[in-house]
Amino acid sequence: MRIVIAGGGIGGLAAALSLHAAGFRDVAVHEAAREIRPLGVGINLLPHAVRELTELGLADRLAEIGVATAELAYFNRYGAAIWSEPRGLDAGYAWPQYSVHRGRLQMLLLEAVTERLGPQAVRTGSRITGPGAEDLLIGADGINSAVRAHLFPGEGPPPWNGLVLWRGTTYGEPFLTGRSMIMAGDGTRKFVAYPIETGGRTLINWIAEQPLDGEAPDRGDWNRPADRHEIARHFADWTFDWLDVPGIITGAGSAYEYPMVDREPLPYWTSGNVTLLGDAAHAMYPIGSNGASQAIIDARVLAHSLAGGGLAAYEAARRPATTALQLSNRKMGPEIVMKLAHERAPAGFDDIEQVVPYAERAEIAASYKRTAGFDPASLNGRPSWSVTR
């Protein structure tokens, strides 16, 4: 079976590794860029994705490049705690959660593909726009997917919700546990920070978010430069006892702007010998740290389904699940606790229990885990998607 994957990003490379592990040998990744370089900033890999990479034999390599997240914590814009929970092994999962530089993860996957499938398996400077002579074409070519456009012509650019994200990395002092992922917000603006390198120096990945008047910048372009000092102006008084938000922003070597966009859920992913994966299938708002993780899960389920006989099981397992996640992210997912706290106590609070009771906060967190597929008990007990040959 000759399989062509359009796109050499995290989803496409994970698909190549998954298909190879499932026994498929004629697999080629076609990447439009002339060179795959370690671009981007930080991302999170949740335990359900780390499980899949572990079962692909990449656990040790992943541990070398990632920071094992110990805690996720939400705060209001004054730095007062709304909710916190352990993450990864500390939360009872059988696998860690990692914060990692996106480019380093992509290069790790590229290295593994080259080792296992051979250097000829990845072909750069090769743009795929539609099916050819292959038995199966997998569109893993991102939010502006040419393969998706072949299946759904005239869809147009991804819709924008009026928010803009600024992203960067800054060397700074560790905060809270030293392996905490924090989100602070006031219902309109939001700041996210977590370490992606620790040791001698801590490299902090950060995201700042707020509404933007006028037209959106280039939609789907993660590499549009932004002015750090202009970004910091919007968060000038966000200085907490434990975190200097404007200082982190201005301390970055560079910053990038990205409009918050996603794609509409699709009625189907597969037509003939073509199917979709990752952002090409279900681009979603970057809420809940799920984008890359969901692409990796797609890859594993796709390979498992193909080894079992066909694509129908892949789409049946993944399309409803990711559609629910796309819609949940449009409603802010677990981050809605920051909005609720601001709406109910805009000037701040002394006791969060009087504003958003524990039971409400706990159910918001648990509900999102169920929707996204990483409820601890379910994940730990689920059968493997590895193919036994």
CSV table of C-alpha atoms in Angstrom, one decimal:
chain,number,residue,atom,x,y,z
A,1,MET,CA,0.0,0.0,0.0
A,2,ARG,CA,1.5,3.3,-1.1
A,3,ILE,CA,0.8,6.1,1.4
A,4,VAL,CA,1.6,9.8,0.8
A,5,ILE,CA,1.5,12.2,3.7
A,6,ALA,CA,1.1,15.9,2.8
A,7,GLY,CA,2.9,17.9,5.5
A,8,GLY,CA,6.0,17.4,7.6
A,9,GLY,CA,4.8,18.9,10.8
A,10,ILE,CA,4.2,17.2,14.1
A,11,GLY,CA,1.0,15.4,12.8
A,12,GLY,CA,2.5,14.3,9.5
A,13,LEU,CA,5.7,13.0,11.1
A,14,ALA,CA,3.8,11.2,13.9
A,15,ALA,CA,1.6,9.6,11.2
A,16,ALA,CA,4.7,8.3,9.3
A,17,LEU,CA,6.1,6.8,12.5
A,18,SER,CA,2.7,5.3,13.5
A,19,LEU,CA,2.1,3.8,10.0
A,20,HIS,CA,5.6,2.3,10.0
A,21,ALA,CA,5.1,0.8,13.4
A,22,ALA,CA,1.8,-0.7,12.2
A,23,GLY,CA,3.6,-2.5,9.4
A,24,PHE,CA,3.2,-0.1,6.4
A,25,ARG,CA,6.5,0.3,4.6
A,26,ASP,CA,5.7,2.4,1.5
A,27,VAL,CA,5.2,5.7,3.3
A,28,ALA,CA,6.5,9.1,2.1
A,29,VAL,CA,6.1,12.5,3.8
A,30,HIS,CA,6.0,15.5,1.4
A,31,GLU,CA,6.7,18.9,2.9
A,32,ALA,CA,6.2,22.1,0.9
A,33,ALA,CA,9.1,24.0,2.6
A,34,ARG,CA,12.5,23.4,1.2
A,35,GLU,CA,13.9,22.7,4.6
A,36,ILE,CA,12.4,21.6,7.9
A,37,ARG,CA,13.7,23.9,10.6
A,38,PRO,CA,12.9,24.0,14.3
A,39,LEU,CA,10.5,27.0,14.2
A,40,GLY,CA,7.9,28.1,16.7
A,41,VAL,CA,7.8,28.5,20.5
A,42,GLY,CA,6.5,26.3,23.3
A,43,ILE,CA,3.6,23.8,23.2
A,44,ASN,CA,2.3,21.3,25.7
A,45,LEU,CA,2.0,17.5,25.2
A,46,LEU,CA,-0.7,16.1,27.4
A,47,PRO,CA,-0.5,12.6,28.9
A,48,HIS,CA,-2.7,11.0,26.2
A,49,ALA,CA,-0.2,12.2,23.5
A,50,VAL,CA,2.8,11.3,25.6
A,51,ARG,CA,1.4,7.8,25.9
A,52,GLU,CA,1.4,7.5,22.1
A,53,LEU,CA,4.9,8.8,21.7
A,54,THR,CA,6.0,6.4,24.5
A,55,GLU,CA,4.5,3.5,22.7
A,56,LEU,CA,6.4,4.6,19.6
A,57,GLY,CA,9.6,4.2,21.6
A,58,LEU,CA,10.3,7.9,22.0
A,59,ALA,CA,10.0,8.3,25.8
A,60,ASP,CA,13.7,8.8,26.6
A,61,ARG,CA,14.2,11.3,23.7
A,62,LEU,CA,11.1,13.2,24.8
A,63,ALA,CA,12.2,13.4,28.4
A,64,GLU,CA,15.5,14.9,27.2
A,65,ILE,CA,13.9,17.9,25.4
A,66,GLY,CA,10.8,18.5,27.6
A,67,VAL,CA,10.0,19.9,31.0
A,68,ALA,CA,7.6,17.6,32.9
A,69,THR,CA,4.7,19.8,33.9
A,70,ALA,CA,3.9,19.5,37.7
A,71,GLU,CA,1.0,21.9,38.0
A,72,LEU,CA,-1.6,23.8,36.1
A,73,ALA,CA,-2.9,26.9,37.9
A,74,TYR,CA,-5.4,29.7,37.0
A,75,PHE,CA,-5.3,33.2,38.5
A,76,ASN,CA,-7.2,36.4,38.1
A,77,ARG,CA,-5.5,39.5,36.6
A,78,TYR,CA,-4.3,40.5,40.1
A,79,GLY,CA,-2.5,37.2,40.6
A,80,ALA,CA,-5.0,35.7,43.0
A,81,ALA,CA,-5.4,31.9,42.7
A,82,ILE,CA,-8.7,30.6,41.2
A,83,TRP,CA,-7.8,26.9,40.6
A,84,SER,CA,-4.8,24.6,40.6
A,85,GLU,CA,-4.3,21.0,40.0
A,86,PRO,CA,-1.4,18.6,39.6
A,87,ARG,CA,-0.5,17.4,36.1
A,88,GLY,CA,1.2,14.4,34.6
A,89,LEU,CA,2.6,11.8,36.9
A,90,ASP,CA,1.7,14.0,39.9
A,91,ALA,CA,-2.0,13.7,38.9
A,92,GLY,CA,-2.0,9.9,38.8
A,93,TYR,CA,-1.4,9.4,35.1
A,94,ALA,CA,0.8,6.6,33.9
A,95,TRP,CA,2.6,9.1,31.6
A,96,PRO,CA,4.0,12.6,32.1
A,97,GLN,CA,2.8,15.9,30.6
A,98,TYR,CA,5.6,17.9,28.9
A,99,SER,CA,6.1,21.5,28.0
A,100,VAL,CA,8.5,21.5,25.0
A,101,HIS,CA,9.7,23.7,22.2
A,102,ARG,CA,7.6,22.9,19.2
A,103,GLY,CA,10.6,23.0,16.8
A,104,ARG,CA,12.7,20.6,19.0
A,105,LEU,CA,9.8,18.2,19.0
A,106,GLN,CA,9.4,18.4,15.3
A,107,MET,CA,13.1,17.7,14.8
A,108,LEU,CA,12.9,14.7,17.2
A,109,LEU,CA,10.1,13.2,15.1
A,110,LEU,CA,12.0,14.0,11.9
A,111,GLU,CA,15.1,12.2,13.2
A,112,ALA,CA,13.1,9.2,14.2
A,113,VAL,CA,11.3,9.0,10.8
A,114,THR,CA,14.7,9.3,9.0
A,115,GLU,CA,16.2,6.5,11.2
A,116,ARG,CA,13.2,4.1,10.8
A,117,LEU,CA,11.9,4.8,7.3
A,118,GLY,CA,15.1,6.0,5.7
A,119,PRO,CA,16.2,9.5,4.5
A,120,GLN,CA,14.1,9.1,1.3
A,121,ALA,CA,10.9,9.0,3.4
A,122,VAL,CA,10.8,12.8,3.8
A,123,ARG,CA,10.8,14.9,0.7
A,124,THR,CA,11.1,18.7,1.1
A,125,GLY,CA,10.2,21.3,-1.4
A,126,SER,CA,7.3,19.0,-2.5
A,127,ARG,CA,3.8,20.5,-2.2
A,128,ILE,CA,0.8,18.1,-2.5
A,129,THR,CA,-2.5,19.7,-3.5
A,130,GLY,CA,-4.6,16.6,-4.3
A,131,PRO,CA,-4.5,12.9,-4.9
A,132,GLY,CA,-2.2,11.3,-7.5
A,133,ALA,CA,-1.1,7.7,-8.0
A,134,GLU,CA,-0.9,6.8,-4.3
A,135,ASP,CA,-3.3,4.3,-2.6
A,136,LEU,CA,-3.9,6.8,0.3
A,137,LEU,CA,-3.3,10.5,0.6
A,138,ILE,CA,-3.2,11.9,4.2
A,139,GLY,CA,-3.7,15.7,4.4
A,140,ALA,CA,-1.6,16.7,7.4
A,141,ASP,CA,-0.8,20.1,6.0
A,142,GLY,CA,-2.1,22.4,8.6
A,143,ILE,CA,-4.8,25.0,9.1
A,144,ASN,CA,-4.4,26.3,5.5
A,145,SER,CA,-4.4,22.7,4.1
A,146,ALA,CA,-4.3,22.3,0.3
A,147,VAL,CA,-5.7,18.8,0.7
A,148,ARG,CA,-8.6,20.0,2.7
A,149,ALA,CA,-9.2,22.7,0.0
A,150,HIS,CA,-9.3,19.8,-2.5
A,151,LEU,CA,-12.1,18.1,-0.6
A,152,PHE,CA,-13.9,21.4,0.3
A,153,PRO,CA,-13.2,24.0,-2.3
A,154,GLY,CA,-14.2,27.6,-1.7
A,155,GLU,CA,-14.0,27.3,2.1
A,156,GLY,CA,-12.0,30.4,2.4
A,157,PRO,CA,-9.6,31.6,5.2
A,158,PRO,CA,-10.1,30.4,8.7
A,159,PRO,CA,-12.6,32.5,10.7
A,160,TRP,CA,-11.2,34.9,13.3
A,161,ASN,CA,-12.9,35.5,16.7
A,162,GLY,CA,-11.4,39.0,17.2
A,163,LEU,CA,-8.7,38.0,19.6
A,164,VAL,CA,-5.0,38.3,18.9
A,165,LEU,CA,-2.2,36.2,20.5
A,166,TRP,CA,1.3,37.3,21.1
A,167,ARG,CA,3.9,34.6,21.7
A,168,GLY,CA,7.6,34.6,22.8
A,169,THR,CA,10.2,33.0,25.0
A,170,THR,CA,12.2,34.7,27.8
A,171,TYR,CA,15.0,33.5,30.1
A,172,GLY,CA,13.9,34.3,33.6
A,173,GLU,CA,13.6,33.1,37.2
A,174,PRO,CA,11.5,30.0,37.9
A,175,PHE,CA,8.1,30.6,39.4
A,176,LEU,CA,5.8,28.7,41.8
A,177,THR,CA,6.9,25.0,41.6
A,178,GLY,CA,9.5,25.7,38.9
A,179,ARG,CA,7.4,23.4,36.6
A,180,SER,CA,4.1,25.2,36.8
A,181,MET,CA,1.9,26.2,33.8
A,182,ILE,CA,0.0,29.3,34.8
A,183,MET,CA,-2.9,31.3,33.2
A,184,ALA,CA,-4.0,34.7,34.4
A,185,GLY,CA,-6.9,36.5,33.0
A,186,ASP,CA,-9.7,39.1,33.5
A,187,GLY,CA,-12.3,37.9,31.0
A,188,THR,CA,-10.8,40.0,28.2
A,189,ARG,CA,-7.0,39.7,28.5
A,190,LYS,CA,-5.0,36.6,29.3
A,191,PHE,CA,-1.4,35.7,30.0
A,192,VAL,CA,0.0,32.2,29.9
A,193,ALA,CA,3.5,31.1,31.0
A,194,TYR,CA,5.4,27.9,31.5
A,195,PRO,CA,9.0,26.7,31.4
A,196,ILE,CA,10.3,24.8,28.4
A,197,GLU,CA,13.9,24.6,29.6
A,198,THR,CA,15.1,24.3,33.2
A,199,GLY,CA,18.5,23.7,34.8
A,200,GLY,CA,21.1,26.4,34.7
A,201,ARG,CA,18.6,28.9,33.2
A,202,THR,CA,14.8,28.8,32.9
A,203,LEU,CA,13.4,29.5,29.5
A,204,ILE,CA,9.8,30.7,29.9
A,205,ASN,CA,7.3,30.3,27.0
A,206,TRP,CA,4.6,32.9,27.2
A,207,ILE,CA,1.4,33.9,25.4
A,208,ALA,CA,-0.4,37.2,25.8
A,209,GLU,CA,-4.0,37.6,24.5
A,210,GLN,CA,-6.5,40.4,24.0
A,211,PRO,CA,-9.1,41.6,21.6
A,212,LEU,CA,-7.8,43.5,18.5
A,213,ASP,CA,-9.7,46.2,16.7
A,214,GLY,CA,-9.8,46.2,12.9
A,215,GLU,CA,-8.8,43.5,10.5
A,216,ALA,CA,-7.0,40.4,11.6
A,217,PRO,CA,-3.3,40.0,10.6
A,218,ASP,CA,-2.4,37.2,8.2
A,219,ARG,CA,-4.6,34.3,9.4
A,220,GLY,CA,-2.7,31.2,10.2
A,221,ASP,CA,0.8,32.8,10.1
A,222,TRP,CA,2.6,32.0,13.3
A,223,ASN,CA,5.7,34.0,12.4
A,224,ARG,CA,4.4,37.5,12.0
A,225,PRO,CA,6.9,39.7,14.1
A,226,ALA,CA,5.4,41.9,16.9
A,227,ASP,CA,6.7,44.7,19.1
A,228,ARG,CA,7.4,43.4,22.6
A,229,HIS,CA,7.1,46.9,24.2
A,230,GLU,CA,3.7,47.5,22.6
A,231,ILE,CA,2.5,44.1,23.9
A,232,ALA,CA,3.8,44.9,27.4
A,233,ARG,CA,1.9,48.2,27.4
A,234,HIS,CA,-1.4,46.2,27.5
A,235,PHE,CA,-0.2,44.3,30.6
A,236,ALA,CA,1.8,47.1,32.3
A,237,ASP,CA,0.1,46.7,35.7
A,238,TRP,CA,0.1,42.8,35.7
A,239,THR,CA,3.0,42.5,38.2
A,240,PHE,CA,2.3,39.8,40.8
A,241,ASP,CA,4.3,38.8,43.9
A,242,TRP,CA,5.5,35.7,42.0
A,243,LEU,CA,5.6,36.8,38.4
A,244,ASP,CA,6.5,40.0,36.5
A,245,VAL,CA,4.3,39.8,33.4
A,246,PRO,CA,5.5,43.0,31.6
A,247,GLY,CA,9.1,42.1,32.4
A,248,ILE,CA,8.8,38.7,30.9
A,249,ILE,CA,7.3,40.1,27.7
A,250,THR,CA,9.9,42.8,27.2
A,251,GLY,CA,12.7,40.4,28.1
A,252,ALA,CA,12.0,38.2,25.1
A,253,GLY,CA,14.4,38.1,22.2
A,254,SER,CA,11.5,38.4,19.8
A,255,ALA,CA,7.7,38.1,19.8
A,256,TYR,CA,5.2,36.9,17.2
A,257,GLU,CA,1.6,37.8,16.6
A,258,TYR,CA,-1.2,35.4,15.6
A,259,PRO,CA,-4.9,35.9,15.3
A,260,MET,CA,-7.0,33.4,17.2
A,261,VAL,CA,-8.6,31.3,14.4
A,262,ASP,CA,-9.9,27.8,13.9
A,263,ARG,CA,-11.8,25.9,11.3
A,264,GLU,CA,-15.4,24.9,11.1
A,265,PRO,CA,-16.1,21.2,12.0
A,266,LEU,CA,-16.4,19.1,8.8
A,267,PRO,CA,-19.2,16.7,7.9
A,268,TYR,CA,-16.6,14.2,6.8
A,269,TRP,CA,-12.8,13.8,6.6
A,270,THR,CA,-12.5,11.0,4.1
A,271,SER,CA,-13.4,10.9,0.4
A,272,GLY,CA,-12.1,8.1,-1.8
A,273,ASN,CA,-8.4,7.6,-1.1
A,274,VAL,CA,-8.0,10.9,0.7
A,275,THR,CA,-8.3,11.7,4.4
A,276,LEU,CA,-7.3,14.5,6.8
A,277,LEU,CA,-5.4,14.6,10.1
A,278,GLY,CA,-4.5,17.3,12.7
A,279,ASP,CA,-5.1,20.9,12.0
A,280,ALA,CA,-6.1,20.1,8.4
A,281,ALA,CA,-9.0,18.1,9.8
A,282,HIS,CA,-9.9,20.0,13.0
A,283,ALA,CA,-7.9,23.2,13.6
A,284,MET,CA,-9.0,24.5,17.0
A,285,TYR,CA,-8.4,27.5,19.3
A,286,PRO,CA,-5.3,27.0,21.4
A,287,ILE,CA,-7.3,26.4,24.5
A,288,GLY,CA,-6.5,23.6,26.9
A,289,SER,CA,-3.1,22.8,25.2
A,290,ASN,CA,-4.6,20.3,22.8
A,291,GLY,CA,-3.5,21.1,19.2
A,292,ALA,CA,-0.4,19.0,18.8
A,293,SER,CA,-1.6,16.3,21.2
A,294,GLN,CA,-4.8,15.7,19.1
A,295,ALA,CA,-2.7,15.4,15.9
A,296,ILE,CA,-0.5,12.7,17.5
A,297,ILE,CA,-3.6,10.8,18.6
A,298,ASP,CA,-5.1,11.1,15.1
A,299,ALA,CA,-1.9,9.6,13.7
A,300,ARG,CA,-2.0,6.6,16.0
A,301,VAL,CA,-5.7,5.9,15.5
A,302,LEU,CA,-5.3,6.2,11.8
A,303,ALA,CA,-2.5,3.6,11.7
A,304,HIS,CA,-4.4,1.3,14.0
A,305,SER,CA,-7.6,1.6,11.9
A,306,LEU,CA,-5.8,1.0,8.6
A,307,ALA,CA,-4.1,-2.1,10.0
A,308,GLY,CA,-7.5,-3.3,11.0
A,309,GLY,CA,-8.9,-2.9,7.5
A,310,GLY,CA,-10.0,0.7,6.7
A,311,LEU,CA,-10.5,4.3,7.3
A,312,ALA,CA,-14.1,4.2,8.5
A,313,ALA,CA,-13.0,3.3,12.1
A,314,TYR,CA,-10.5,6.2,12.1
A,315,GLU,CA,-13.1,8.8,11.3
A,316,ALA,CA,-15.7,7.3,13.5
A,317,ALA,CA,-13.3,7.4,16.5
A,318,ARG,CA,-11.8,10.8,15.8
A,319,ARG,CA,-14.2,13.2,14.0
A,320,PRO,CA,-16.9,13.3,16.7
A,321,ALA,CA,-14.4,13.6,19.4
A,322,THR,CA,-12.4,16.4,17.8
A,323,THR,CA,-15.6,18.2,16.8
A,324,ALA,CA,-16.7,18.2,20.4
A,325,LEU,CA,-13.3,19.6,21.4
A,326,GLN,CA,-13.4,22.3,18.8
A,327,LEU,CA,-16.8,23.5,20.1
A,328,SER,CA,-15.7,23.3,23.7
A,329,ASN,CA,-12.6,25.4,22.9
A,330,ARG,CA,-14.9,28.1,21.3
A,331,LYS,CA,-16.6,28.3,24.7
A,332,MET,CA,-13.1,28.7,26.5
A,333,GLY,CA,-12.9,25.1,27.7
A,334,PRO,CA,-11.4,24.9,31.2
A,335,GLU,CA,-10.2,28.5,31.0
A,336,ILE,CA,-13.8,29.7,31.6
A,337,VAL,CA,-13.0,29.7,35.3
A,338,MET,CA,-11.1,33.0,34.8
A,339,LYS,CA,-14.0,34.5,33.0
A,340,LEU,CA,-16.4,33.4,35.7
A,341,ALA,CA,-14.2,34.8,38.5
A,342,HIS,CA,-13.9,38.1,36.7
A,343,GLU,CA,-17.6,38.4,36.0
A,344,ARG,CA,-18.6,37.6,39.6
A,345,ALA,CA,-15.7,39.6,41.3
A,346,PRO,CA,-14.3,42.1,38.8
A,347,ALA,CA,-12.4,44.0,41.5
A,348,GLY,CA,-10.8,40.8,42.9
A,349,PHE,CA,-11.7,38.5,45.8
A,350,ASP,CA,-10.5,37.4,49.2
A,351,ASP,CA,-12.1,33.9,49.1
A,352,ILE,CA,-12.5,32.2,45.7
A,353,GLU,CA,-14.9,29.7,47.3
A,354,GLN,CA,-17.4,32.5,47.7
A,355,VAL,CA,-17.0,33.4,44.0
A,356,VAL,CA,-16.7,30.1,42.1
A,357,PRO,CA,-17.3,27.2,44.5
A,358,TYR,CA,-14.9,24.3,44.5
A,359,ALA,CA,-17.5,21.8,43.1
A,360,GLU,CA,-18.1,24.1,40.1
A,361,ARG,CA,-14.4,24.6,39.4
A,362,ALA,CA,-13.6,20.8,39.8
A,363,GLU,CA,-16.4,19.9,37.3
A,364,ILE,CA,-15.2,22.4,34.7
A,365,ALA,CA,-11.7,20.8,34.9
A,366,ALA,CA,-13.0,17.2,34.9
A,367,SER,CA,-15.5,17.8,32.1
A,368,TYR,CA,-12.8,19.1,29.8
A,369,LYS,CA,-10.5,16.2,30.4
A,370,ARG,CA,-13.4,13.9,29.5
A,371,THR,CA,-14.1,15.8,26.3
A,372,ALA,CA,-10.4,15.9,25.3
A,373,GLY,CA,-9.8,12.3,26.1
A,374,PHE,CA,-7.4,12.5,29.0
A,375,ASP,CA,-9.5,11.6,32.0
A,376,PRO,CA,-6.9,9.8,34.1
A,377,ALA,CA,-8.8,6.6,34.8
A,378,SER,CA,-10.0,6.2,31.2
A,379,LEU,CA,-6.6,7.0,29.7
A,380,ASN,CA,-4.7,4.7,32.1
A,381,GLY,CA,-7.2,1.8,31.4
A,382,ARG,CA,-7.7,2.2,27.7
A,383,PRO,CA,-6.2,-0.6,25.4
A,384,SER,CA,-3.2,0.3,23.4
A,385,TRP,CA,-3.5,1.5,19.8
A,386,SER,CA,-0.2,-0.3,19.0
A,387,VAL,CA,-0.6,-2.9,16.3
A,388,THR,CA,0.6,-6.4,17.2
A,389,ARG,CA,2.1,-8.2,14.2
